Short mmCIF file of C-alpha atoms in Angstrom, two decimals:
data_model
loop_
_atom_site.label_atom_id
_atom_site.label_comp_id
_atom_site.label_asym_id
_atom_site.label_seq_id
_atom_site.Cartn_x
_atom_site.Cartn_y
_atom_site.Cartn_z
CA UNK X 74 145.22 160.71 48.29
CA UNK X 75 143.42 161.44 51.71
CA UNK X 76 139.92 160.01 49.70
CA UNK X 77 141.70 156.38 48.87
CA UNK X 78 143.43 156.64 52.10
CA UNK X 79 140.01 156.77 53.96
CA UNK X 80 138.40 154.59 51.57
CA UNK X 81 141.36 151.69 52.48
CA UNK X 82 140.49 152.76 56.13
CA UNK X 83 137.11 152.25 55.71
CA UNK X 84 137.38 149.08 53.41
CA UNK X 85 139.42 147.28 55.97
CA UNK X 86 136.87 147.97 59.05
CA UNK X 87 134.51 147.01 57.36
CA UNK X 88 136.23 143.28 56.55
CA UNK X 89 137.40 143.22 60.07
CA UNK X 90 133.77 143.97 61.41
CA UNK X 91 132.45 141.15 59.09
CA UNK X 92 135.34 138.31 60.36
CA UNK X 93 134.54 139.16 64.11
CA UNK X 94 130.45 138.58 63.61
CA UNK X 95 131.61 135.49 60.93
CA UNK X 96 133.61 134.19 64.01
CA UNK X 97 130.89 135.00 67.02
CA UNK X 98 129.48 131.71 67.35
CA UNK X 99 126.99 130.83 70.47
CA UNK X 100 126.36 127.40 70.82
CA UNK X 101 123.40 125.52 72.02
CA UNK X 102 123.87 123.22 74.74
CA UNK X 103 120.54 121.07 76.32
CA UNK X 104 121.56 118.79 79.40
CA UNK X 105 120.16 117.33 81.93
CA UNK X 106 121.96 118.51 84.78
CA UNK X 107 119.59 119.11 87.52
CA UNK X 108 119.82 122.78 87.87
CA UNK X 109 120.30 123.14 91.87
CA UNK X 110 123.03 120.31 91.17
CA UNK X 111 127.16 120.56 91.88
CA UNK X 112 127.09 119.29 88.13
CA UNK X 113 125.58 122.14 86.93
CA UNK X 114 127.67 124.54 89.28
CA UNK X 115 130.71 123.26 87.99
CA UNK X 116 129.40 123.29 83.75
CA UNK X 117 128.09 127.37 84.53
CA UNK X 118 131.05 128.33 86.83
CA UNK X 119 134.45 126.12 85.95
CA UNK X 120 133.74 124.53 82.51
CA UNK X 121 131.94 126.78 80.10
CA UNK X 122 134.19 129.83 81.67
CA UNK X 123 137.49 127.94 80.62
CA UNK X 124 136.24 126.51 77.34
CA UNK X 125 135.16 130.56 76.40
CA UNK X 126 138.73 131.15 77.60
CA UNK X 127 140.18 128.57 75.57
CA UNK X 128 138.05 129.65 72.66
CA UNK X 129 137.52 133.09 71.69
CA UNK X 130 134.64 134.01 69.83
CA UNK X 131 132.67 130.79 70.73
CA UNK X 132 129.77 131.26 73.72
CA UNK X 133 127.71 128.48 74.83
CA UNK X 134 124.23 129.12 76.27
CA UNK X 135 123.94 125.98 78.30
CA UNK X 136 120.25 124.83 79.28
CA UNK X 137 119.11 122.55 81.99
CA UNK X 138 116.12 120.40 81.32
CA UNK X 139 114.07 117.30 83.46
CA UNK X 140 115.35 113.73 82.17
CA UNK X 141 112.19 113.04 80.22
CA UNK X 142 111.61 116.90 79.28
CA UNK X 143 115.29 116.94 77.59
CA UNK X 144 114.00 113.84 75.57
CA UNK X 145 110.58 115.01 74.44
CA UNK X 146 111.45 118.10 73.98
CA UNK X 147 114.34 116.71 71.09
CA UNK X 148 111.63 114.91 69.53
CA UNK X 149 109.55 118.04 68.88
CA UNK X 150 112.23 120.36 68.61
CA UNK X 151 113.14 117.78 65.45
CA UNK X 152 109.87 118.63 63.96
CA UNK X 153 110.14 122.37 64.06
CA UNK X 154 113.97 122.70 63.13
CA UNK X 155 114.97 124.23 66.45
CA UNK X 156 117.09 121.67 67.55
CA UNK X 157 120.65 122.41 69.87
CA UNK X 158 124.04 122.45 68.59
CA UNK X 159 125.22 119.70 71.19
CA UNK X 160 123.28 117.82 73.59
CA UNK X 161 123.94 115.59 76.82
CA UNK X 162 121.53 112.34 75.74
CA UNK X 163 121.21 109.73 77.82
CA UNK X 164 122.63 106.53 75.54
CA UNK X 165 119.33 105.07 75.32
CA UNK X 166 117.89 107.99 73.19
CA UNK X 167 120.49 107.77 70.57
CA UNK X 168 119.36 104.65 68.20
CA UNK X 169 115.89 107.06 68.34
CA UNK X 170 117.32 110.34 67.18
CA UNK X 171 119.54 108.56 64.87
CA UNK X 172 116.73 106.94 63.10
CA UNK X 173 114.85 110.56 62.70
CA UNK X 174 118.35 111.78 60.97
CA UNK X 175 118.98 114.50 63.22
CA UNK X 176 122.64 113.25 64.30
CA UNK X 177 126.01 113.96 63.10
CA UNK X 178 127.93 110.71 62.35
CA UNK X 179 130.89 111.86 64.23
CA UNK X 180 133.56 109.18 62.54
CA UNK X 181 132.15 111.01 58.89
CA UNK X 182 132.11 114.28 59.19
CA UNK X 183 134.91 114.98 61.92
CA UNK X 184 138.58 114.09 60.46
CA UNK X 185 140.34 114.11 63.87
CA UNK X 186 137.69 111.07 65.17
CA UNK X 187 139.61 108.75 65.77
CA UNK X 188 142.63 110.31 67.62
CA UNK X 189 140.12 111.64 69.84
CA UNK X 190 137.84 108.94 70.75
CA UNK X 191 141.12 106.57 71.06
CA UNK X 192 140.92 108.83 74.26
CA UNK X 193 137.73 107.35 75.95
CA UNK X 194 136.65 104.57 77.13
CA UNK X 195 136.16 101.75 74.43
CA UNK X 196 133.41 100.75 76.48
CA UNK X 197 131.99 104.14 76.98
CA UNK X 198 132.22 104.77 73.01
CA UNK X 199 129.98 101.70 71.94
CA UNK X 200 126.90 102.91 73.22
CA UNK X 201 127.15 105.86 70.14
CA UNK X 202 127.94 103.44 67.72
CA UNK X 203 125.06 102.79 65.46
CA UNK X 204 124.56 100.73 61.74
CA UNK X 205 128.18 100.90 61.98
CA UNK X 206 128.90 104.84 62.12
CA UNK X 207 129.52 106.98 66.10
CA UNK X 208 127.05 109.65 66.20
CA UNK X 209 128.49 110.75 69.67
CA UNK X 210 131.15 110.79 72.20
CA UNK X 211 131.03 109.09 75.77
CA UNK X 212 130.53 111.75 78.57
CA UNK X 213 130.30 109.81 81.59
CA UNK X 214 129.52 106.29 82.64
CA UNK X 215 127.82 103.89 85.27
CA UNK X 216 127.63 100.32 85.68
CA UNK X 217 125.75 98.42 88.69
CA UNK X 218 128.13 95.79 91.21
CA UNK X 219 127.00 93.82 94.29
CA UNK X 220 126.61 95.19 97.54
CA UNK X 221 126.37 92.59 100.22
CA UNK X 222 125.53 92.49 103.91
CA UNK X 223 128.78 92.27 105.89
CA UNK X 224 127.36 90.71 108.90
CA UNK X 225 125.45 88.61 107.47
CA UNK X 226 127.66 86.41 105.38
CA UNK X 227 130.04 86.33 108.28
CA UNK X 228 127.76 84.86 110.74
CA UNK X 229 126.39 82.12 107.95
CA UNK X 230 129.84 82.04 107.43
CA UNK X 231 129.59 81.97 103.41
CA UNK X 232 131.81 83.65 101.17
CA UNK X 233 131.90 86.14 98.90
CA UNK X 234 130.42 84.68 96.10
CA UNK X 235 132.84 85.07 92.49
CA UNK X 236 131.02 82.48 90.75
CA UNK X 237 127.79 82.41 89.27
CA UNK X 238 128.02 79.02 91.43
CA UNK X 239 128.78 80.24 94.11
CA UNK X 240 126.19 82.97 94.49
CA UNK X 241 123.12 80.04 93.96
CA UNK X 242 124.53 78.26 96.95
CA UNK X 243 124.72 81.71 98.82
CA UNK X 244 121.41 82.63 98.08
CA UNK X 245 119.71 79.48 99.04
CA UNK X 246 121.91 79.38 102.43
CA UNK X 247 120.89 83.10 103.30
CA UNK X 248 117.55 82.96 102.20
CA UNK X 249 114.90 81.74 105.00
CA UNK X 250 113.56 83.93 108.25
CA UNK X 251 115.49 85.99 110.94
CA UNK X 252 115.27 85.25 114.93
CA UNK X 253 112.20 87.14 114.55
CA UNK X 254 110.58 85.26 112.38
CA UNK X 255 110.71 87.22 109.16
CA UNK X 256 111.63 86.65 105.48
CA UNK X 257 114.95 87.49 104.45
CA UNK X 258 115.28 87.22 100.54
CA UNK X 259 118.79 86.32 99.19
CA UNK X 260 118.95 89.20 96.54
CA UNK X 261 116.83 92.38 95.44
CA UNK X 262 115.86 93.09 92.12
CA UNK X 263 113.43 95.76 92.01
CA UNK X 264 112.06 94.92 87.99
CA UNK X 265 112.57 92.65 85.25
CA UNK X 266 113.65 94.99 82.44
CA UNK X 267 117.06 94.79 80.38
CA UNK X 268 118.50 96.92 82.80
CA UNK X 269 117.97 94.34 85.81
CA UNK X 270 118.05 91.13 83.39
CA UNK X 271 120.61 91.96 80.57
CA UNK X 272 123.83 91.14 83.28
CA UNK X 273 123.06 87.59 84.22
CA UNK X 274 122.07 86.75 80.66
CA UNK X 275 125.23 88.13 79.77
CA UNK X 276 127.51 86.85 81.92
CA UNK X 277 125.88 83.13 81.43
CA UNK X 278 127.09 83.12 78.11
CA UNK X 279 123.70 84.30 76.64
CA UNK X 280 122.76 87.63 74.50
CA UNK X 281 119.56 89.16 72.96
CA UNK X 282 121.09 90.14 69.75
CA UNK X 283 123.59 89.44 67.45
CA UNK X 284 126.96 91.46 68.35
CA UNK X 285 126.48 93.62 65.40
CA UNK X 286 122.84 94.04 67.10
CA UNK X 287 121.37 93.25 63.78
CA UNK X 288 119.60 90.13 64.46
CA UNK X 289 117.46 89.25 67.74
CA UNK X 290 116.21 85.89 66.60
CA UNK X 291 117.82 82.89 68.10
CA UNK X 292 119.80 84.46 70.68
CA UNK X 293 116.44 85.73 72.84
CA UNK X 294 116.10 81.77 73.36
CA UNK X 295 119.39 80.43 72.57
CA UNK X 296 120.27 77.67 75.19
CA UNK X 297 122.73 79.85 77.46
CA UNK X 298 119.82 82.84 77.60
CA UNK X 299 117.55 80.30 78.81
CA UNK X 300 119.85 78.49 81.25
CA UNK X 301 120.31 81.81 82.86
CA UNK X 302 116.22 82.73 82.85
CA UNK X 303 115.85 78.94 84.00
CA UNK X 304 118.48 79.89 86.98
CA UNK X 305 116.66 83.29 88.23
CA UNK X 306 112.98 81.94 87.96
CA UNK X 307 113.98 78.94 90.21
CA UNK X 308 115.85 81.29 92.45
CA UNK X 309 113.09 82.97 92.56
CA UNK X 310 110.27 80.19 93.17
CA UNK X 311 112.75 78.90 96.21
CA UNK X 312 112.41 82.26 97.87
CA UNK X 313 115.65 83.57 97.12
CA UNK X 314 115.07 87.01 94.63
CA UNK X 315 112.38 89.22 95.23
CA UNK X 316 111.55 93.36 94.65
CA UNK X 317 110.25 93.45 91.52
CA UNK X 318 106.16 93.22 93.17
CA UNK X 319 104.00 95.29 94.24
CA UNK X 320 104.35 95.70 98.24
CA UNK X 321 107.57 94.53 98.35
CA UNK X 322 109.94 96.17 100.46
CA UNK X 323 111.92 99.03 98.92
CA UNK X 324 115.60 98.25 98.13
CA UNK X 325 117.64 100.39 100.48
CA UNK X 326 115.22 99.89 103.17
CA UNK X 327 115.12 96.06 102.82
CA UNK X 328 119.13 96.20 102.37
CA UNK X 329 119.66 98.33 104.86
CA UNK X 330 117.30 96.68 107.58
CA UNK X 331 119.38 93.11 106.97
CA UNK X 332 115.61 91.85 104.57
CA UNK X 333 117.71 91.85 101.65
CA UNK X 334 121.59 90.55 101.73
CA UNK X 335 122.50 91.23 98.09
CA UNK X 336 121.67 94.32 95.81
CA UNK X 337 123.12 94.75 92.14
CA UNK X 338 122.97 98.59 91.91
CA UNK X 339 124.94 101.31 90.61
CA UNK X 340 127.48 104.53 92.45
CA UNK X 341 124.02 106.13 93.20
CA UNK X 342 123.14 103.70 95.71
CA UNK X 343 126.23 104.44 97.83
CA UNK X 344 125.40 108.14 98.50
CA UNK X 345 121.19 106.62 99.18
CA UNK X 346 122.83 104.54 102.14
CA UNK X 347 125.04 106.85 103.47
CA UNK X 348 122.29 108.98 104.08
CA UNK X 349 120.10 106.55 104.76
CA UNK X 350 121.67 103.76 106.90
CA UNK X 351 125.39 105.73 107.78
CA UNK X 352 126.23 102.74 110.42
CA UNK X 353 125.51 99.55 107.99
CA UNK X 354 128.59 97.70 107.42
CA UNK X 355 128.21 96.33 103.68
CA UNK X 356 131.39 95.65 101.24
CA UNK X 357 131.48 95.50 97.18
CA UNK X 358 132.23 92.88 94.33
CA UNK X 359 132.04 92.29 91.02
CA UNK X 360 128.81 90.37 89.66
CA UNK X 361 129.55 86.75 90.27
CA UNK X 362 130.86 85.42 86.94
CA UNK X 363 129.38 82.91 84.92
CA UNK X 364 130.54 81.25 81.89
CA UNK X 365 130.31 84.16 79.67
CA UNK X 366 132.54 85.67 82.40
CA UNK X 367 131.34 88.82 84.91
CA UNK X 368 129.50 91.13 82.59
CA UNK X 369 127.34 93.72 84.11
CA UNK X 370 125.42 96.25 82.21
CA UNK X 371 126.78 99.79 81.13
CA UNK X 372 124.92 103.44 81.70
CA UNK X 373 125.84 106.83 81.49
CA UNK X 374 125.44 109.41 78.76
CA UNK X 375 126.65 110.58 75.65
CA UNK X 376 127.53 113.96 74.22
CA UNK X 377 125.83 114.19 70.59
CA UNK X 378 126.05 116.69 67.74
CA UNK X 379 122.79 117.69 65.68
CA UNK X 380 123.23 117.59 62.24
CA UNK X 381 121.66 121.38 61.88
CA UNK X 382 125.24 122.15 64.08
CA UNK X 383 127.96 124.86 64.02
CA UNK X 384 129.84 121.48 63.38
CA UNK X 385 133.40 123.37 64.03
CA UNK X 386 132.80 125.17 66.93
CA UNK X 387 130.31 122.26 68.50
CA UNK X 388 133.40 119.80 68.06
CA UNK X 389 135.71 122.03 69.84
CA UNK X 390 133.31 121.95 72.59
CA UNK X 391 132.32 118.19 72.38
CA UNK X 392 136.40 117.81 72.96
CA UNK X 393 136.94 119.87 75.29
CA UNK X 394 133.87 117.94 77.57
CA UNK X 395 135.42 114.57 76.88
CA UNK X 396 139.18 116.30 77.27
CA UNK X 397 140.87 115.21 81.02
CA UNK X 398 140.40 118.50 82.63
CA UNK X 399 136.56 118.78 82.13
CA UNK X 400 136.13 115.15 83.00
CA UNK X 401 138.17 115.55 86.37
CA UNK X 402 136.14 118.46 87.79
CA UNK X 403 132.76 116.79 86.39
CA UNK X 404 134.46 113.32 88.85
CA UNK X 405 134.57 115.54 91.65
CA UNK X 406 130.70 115.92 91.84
CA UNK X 407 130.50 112.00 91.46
CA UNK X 408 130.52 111.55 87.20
CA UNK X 409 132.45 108.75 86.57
CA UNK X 410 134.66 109.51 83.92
CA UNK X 411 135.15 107.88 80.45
CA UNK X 412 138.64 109.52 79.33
CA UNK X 413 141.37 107.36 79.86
CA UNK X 414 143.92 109.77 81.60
CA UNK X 415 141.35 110.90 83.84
CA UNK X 416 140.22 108.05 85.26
CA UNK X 417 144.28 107.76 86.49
CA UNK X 418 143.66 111.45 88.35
CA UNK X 419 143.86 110.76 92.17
CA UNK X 420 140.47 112.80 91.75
CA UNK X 421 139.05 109.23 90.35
CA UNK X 422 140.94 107.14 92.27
CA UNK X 423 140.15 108.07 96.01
CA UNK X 424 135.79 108.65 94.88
CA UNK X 425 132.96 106.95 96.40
CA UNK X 426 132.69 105.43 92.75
CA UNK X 427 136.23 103.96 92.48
CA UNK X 428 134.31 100.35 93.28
CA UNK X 429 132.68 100.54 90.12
CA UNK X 430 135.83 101.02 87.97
CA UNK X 431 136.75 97.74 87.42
CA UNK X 432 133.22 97.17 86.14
CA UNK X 433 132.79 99.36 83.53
CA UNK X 434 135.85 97.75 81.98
CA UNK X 435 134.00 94.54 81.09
CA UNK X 436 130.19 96.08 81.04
CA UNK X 437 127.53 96.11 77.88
CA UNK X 438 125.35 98.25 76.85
CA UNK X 439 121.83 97.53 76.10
CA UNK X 440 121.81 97.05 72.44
CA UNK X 441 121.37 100.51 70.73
CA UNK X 442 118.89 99.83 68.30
CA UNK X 443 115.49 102.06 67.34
CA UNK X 444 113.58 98.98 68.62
CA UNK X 445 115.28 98.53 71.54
CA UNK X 446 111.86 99.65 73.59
CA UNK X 447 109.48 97.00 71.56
CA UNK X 448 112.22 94.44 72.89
CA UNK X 449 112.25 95.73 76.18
CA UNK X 450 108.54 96.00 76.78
CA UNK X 451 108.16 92.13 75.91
CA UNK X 452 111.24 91.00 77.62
CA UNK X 453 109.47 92.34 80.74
CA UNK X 454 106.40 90.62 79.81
CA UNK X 455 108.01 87.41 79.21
CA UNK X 456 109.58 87.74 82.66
CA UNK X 457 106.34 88.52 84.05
CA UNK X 458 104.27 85.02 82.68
CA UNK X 459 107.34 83.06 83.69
CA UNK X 460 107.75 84.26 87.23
CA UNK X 461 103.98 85.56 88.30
CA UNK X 462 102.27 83.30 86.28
CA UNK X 463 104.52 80.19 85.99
CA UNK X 464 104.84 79.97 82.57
CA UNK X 465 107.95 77.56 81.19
CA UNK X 466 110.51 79.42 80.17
CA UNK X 467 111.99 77.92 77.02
CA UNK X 468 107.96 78.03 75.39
CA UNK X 469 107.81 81.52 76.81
CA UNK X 470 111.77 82.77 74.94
CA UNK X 471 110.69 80.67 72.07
CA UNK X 472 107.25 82.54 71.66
CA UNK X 473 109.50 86.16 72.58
CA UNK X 474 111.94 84.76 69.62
CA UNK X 475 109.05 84.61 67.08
CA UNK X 476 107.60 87.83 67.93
CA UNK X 477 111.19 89.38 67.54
CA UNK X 478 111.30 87.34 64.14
CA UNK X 479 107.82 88.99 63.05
CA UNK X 480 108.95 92.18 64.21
CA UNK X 481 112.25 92.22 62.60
CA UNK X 482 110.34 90.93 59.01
CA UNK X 483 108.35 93.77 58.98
CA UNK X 484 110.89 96.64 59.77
CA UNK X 485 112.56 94.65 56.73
CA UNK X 486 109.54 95.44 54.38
CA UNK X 487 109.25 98.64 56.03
CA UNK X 488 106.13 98.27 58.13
CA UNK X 489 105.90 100.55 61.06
CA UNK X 490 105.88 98.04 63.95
CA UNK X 491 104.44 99.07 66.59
CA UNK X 492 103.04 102.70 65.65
CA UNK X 493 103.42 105.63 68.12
CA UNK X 494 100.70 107.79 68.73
CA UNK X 495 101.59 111.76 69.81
CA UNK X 496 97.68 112.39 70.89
CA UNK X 497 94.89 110.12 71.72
CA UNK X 498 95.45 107.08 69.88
CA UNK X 499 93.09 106.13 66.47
CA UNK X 500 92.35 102.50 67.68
CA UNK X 501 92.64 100.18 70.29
CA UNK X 502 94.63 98.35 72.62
CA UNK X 503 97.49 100.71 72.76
CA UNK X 504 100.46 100.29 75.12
CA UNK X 505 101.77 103.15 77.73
CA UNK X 506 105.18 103.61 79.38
CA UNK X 507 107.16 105.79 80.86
CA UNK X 508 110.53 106.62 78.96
CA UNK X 509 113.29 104.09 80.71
CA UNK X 510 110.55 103.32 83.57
CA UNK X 511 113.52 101.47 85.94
CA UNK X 512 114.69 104.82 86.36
CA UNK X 513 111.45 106.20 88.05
CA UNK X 514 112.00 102.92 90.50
CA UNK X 515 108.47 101.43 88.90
CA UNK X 516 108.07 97.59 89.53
CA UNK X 517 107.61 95.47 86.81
CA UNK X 518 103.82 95.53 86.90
CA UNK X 519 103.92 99.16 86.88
CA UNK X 520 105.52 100.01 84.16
CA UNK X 521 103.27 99.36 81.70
CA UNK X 522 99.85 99.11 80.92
CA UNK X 523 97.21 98.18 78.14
CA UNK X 524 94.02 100.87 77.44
CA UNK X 525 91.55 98.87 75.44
CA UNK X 526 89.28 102.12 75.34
CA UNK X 527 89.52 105.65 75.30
CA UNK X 528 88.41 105.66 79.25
CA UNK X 529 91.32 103.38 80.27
CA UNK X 530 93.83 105.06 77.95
CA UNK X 531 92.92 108.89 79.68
CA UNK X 532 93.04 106.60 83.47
CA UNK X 533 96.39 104.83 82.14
CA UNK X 534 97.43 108.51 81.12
CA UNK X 535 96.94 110.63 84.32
CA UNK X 536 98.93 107.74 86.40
CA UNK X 537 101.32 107.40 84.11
CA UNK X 538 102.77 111.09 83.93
CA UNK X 539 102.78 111.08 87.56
CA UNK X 540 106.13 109.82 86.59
CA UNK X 541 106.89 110.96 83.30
CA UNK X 542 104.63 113.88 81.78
CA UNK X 543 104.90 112.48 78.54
CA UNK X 544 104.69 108.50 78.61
CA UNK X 545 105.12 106.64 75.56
CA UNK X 546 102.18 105.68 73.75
CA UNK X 547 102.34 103.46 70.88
CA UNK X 548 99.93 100.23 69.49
CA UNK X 549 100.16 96.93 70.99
CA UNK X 550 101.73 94.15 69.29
CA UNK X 551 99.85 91.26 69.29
#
């Protein structure tokens, strides 16, 4: 009797030993927190702590990377098999990663989906939406509004513009020299990417793709994309816009020294002037709307789930992120939420980013498709012949539109357009860019360049990752 009765002992230690290791789960977590930042304090000492709390049995190992490091390192973390369990991605990476299959399409594999994204931001949750399927949730979000020049307008005693109207005839009124003689530009906008670009295309009426971001030809250089192209490159030729060439004054200095009266920027900017210029008087509005209404363009990142995932325990986590409590402490180190109940927290409403509330309502993304950087990289090019070299601007969409008709032909007959290169590339020209260059504050000019030989691509190279170690090198479409 004692022999079974230790052998039952035995039987059920052992079955209890192999549920506990069965249910120790640690996850990995890549962000890009900076790691000296209140962000990260508050993910290592308030959020990961109550989510362990919450969750016995799950750990998460959370690891800080660069912006660009978190990125590359995905892509060759892909190739190996060592990818994360979740990961903070910045929602311009996501149409990339999806099209190497390494996501989990959250509304497939996660029955609960849609009671918990009904949660966030609508907004927020189309920047994960891809060919149909979300292969994320919204973690935070940013969009850009106007900051103006207080003083200024009063004493030229113009308005606050709220029409697309109304801000040409500001412009041109403010635009000229000061009593001492120097120019003052109307507006800044430091490049001519879809960042800068997308908002007044946008809120003209005009688009670069189809809304199911399927189709780029004949909305590139439909008439309401050019009418709003037509408006910025005369606004520009009158002496009104500037900041997007080389030598021109830097935004918060210009904006903050009365060269520039209007910025479209995003939170960030408040905390630069603050610290920068703590006495300038300047107020807020929403981009001036237009007839496709006031439409500004919509940041932030998402939290993604690898498809190699402890799927279970990795949603538990992705919930708890997006859930109100994590998303109010995350607001009180300046993340502007994207669940709906926090961003009613007293926490939200009294931030430095409650301005830009009313503008993530309305804002687009740029369109989340694999291409997007192809599109991007000509858009910018366009820009440039229109506005540096005086090109006309329906030719110039209309020769962008057939490109983007080529382009999209071949990824239809599955030809690799344009071809990446990981080392030094096999032939020549090749183009290279920084990952998402208007976030290293690169003019237009600067943000790409053309090697035509293996000396220019190793010159192009060592500039380059001055900004971004590992720049994006891929053939040039011609």
């Amino acid at each position: 009797m004692r022999t079974k009765n230790l052998v039952a002992i035995i039987a059920c230690l052992m079955l209890l030993c192999s549920c506990a290791l069965a249910e120790d789960v640690t996850l990995q977590f890549w962000h890009h927190y900076s790691a000296q930042s209140a962000e990260n304090a508050t993910l290592m000492n308030v959020l990961i702590p109550a989510f362990e709390a919450e969750n016995p049995g799950i750990k998460v190992n959370a690891v800080s990377h660069e912006w660009a490091e978190l990125h590359d390192k995905v892509l060759v973390s892909a190739k190996s098999g060592a990818l994360p369990d979740v990961a903070r991605c910045d929602i311009a990476w996501l149409p990339e990663f999806q099209k190497m299959s390494i996501l989990t399409a959250l509304d497939e594999e996660m029955e609960d989906f849609d009671t918990v994204s009904a949660a966030l931001l609508p907004s927020a949750m189309s920047t994960a939406v891809i060919d149909g399927h979300d292969y994320a949730l919204a973690l935070n979000t940013n969009s850009k509004i106007v900051f103006y020049n207080k003083a200024m307008l009063e004493a030229a005693g113009v308005a606050v513009p709220e029409t697309m109207e109304q801000w040409c005839e500001a412009l041109r009124k403010l635009s000229g020299e000061n009593a001492n003689g120097q120019q003052i530009w109307g507006w800044n906008e430091p490049a001519l990417a879809g960042w800068n670009l997308c908002p007044f295309i946008w809120s003209f009426g005009g688009s670069l793709t189809n809304p199911e971001q399927t189709v780029a030809t004949g909305y590139i250089n439909s008439p309401a994309s050019v009418k709003a192209i037509e408006t910025f490159a005369k606004l520009v030729q009158e002496g009104c816009i500037t900041g997007f060439n080389a030598g021109d004054i830097p935004m918060t200095d210009g904006f903050g020294t009365g060269r520039y009266i209007f910025l479209l920027e995003g939170p960030w900017k408040t905390a630069e002037l603050a610290g920068a210029y703590p006495d300038m008087a300047y107020g807020n509005c929403q981009l001036p709307a237009g007839e496709g209404g006031s439409i500004s363009v919509l940041g932030g990142e998402d939290i993604a789930m690898f498809a190699s995932a402890n799927k279970e325990a990795a949603w538990k986590f992705m919930q708890f992120m997006t859930g109100e409590f994590a998303q109010t402490e995350m607001a009180k180190c300046g993340q502007i939420p994207v669940n709906k109940t926090a961003l009613e927290s007293e926490t939200v409403k009294n931030a430095s980013f409650a301005p830009f509330l009313e503008a993530i309502t309305t804002a687009k993304a740029r369109p989340a498709v694999a291409s997007w950087s192809e599109i991007d990289n000509e858009l910018t090019t366009a820009m440039t012949k229109i506005l540096v070299n005086g090109a006309d601007v329906k030719e110039t969409l209309d020769a962008l539109n057939d490109k983007e008709s080529v382009h999209q032909r071949a990824l239809e007959l599955g030809i690799p357009v344009p071809r990446e290169y990981d080392g030094t590339p096999e032939s020549y020209p090749i183009v290279v860019k920084p990952h998402c260059g208007e976030k290293f504050g690169l003019k237009a000019a600067d943000r790409y360049a053309v090697a035509n030989n293996e000396a220019e691509f190793d010159a192009i190279m060592e500039k380059m990752q001055r900004y971004d170690p590992s720049p994006i090198v891929q053939q040039k479409i011609t």
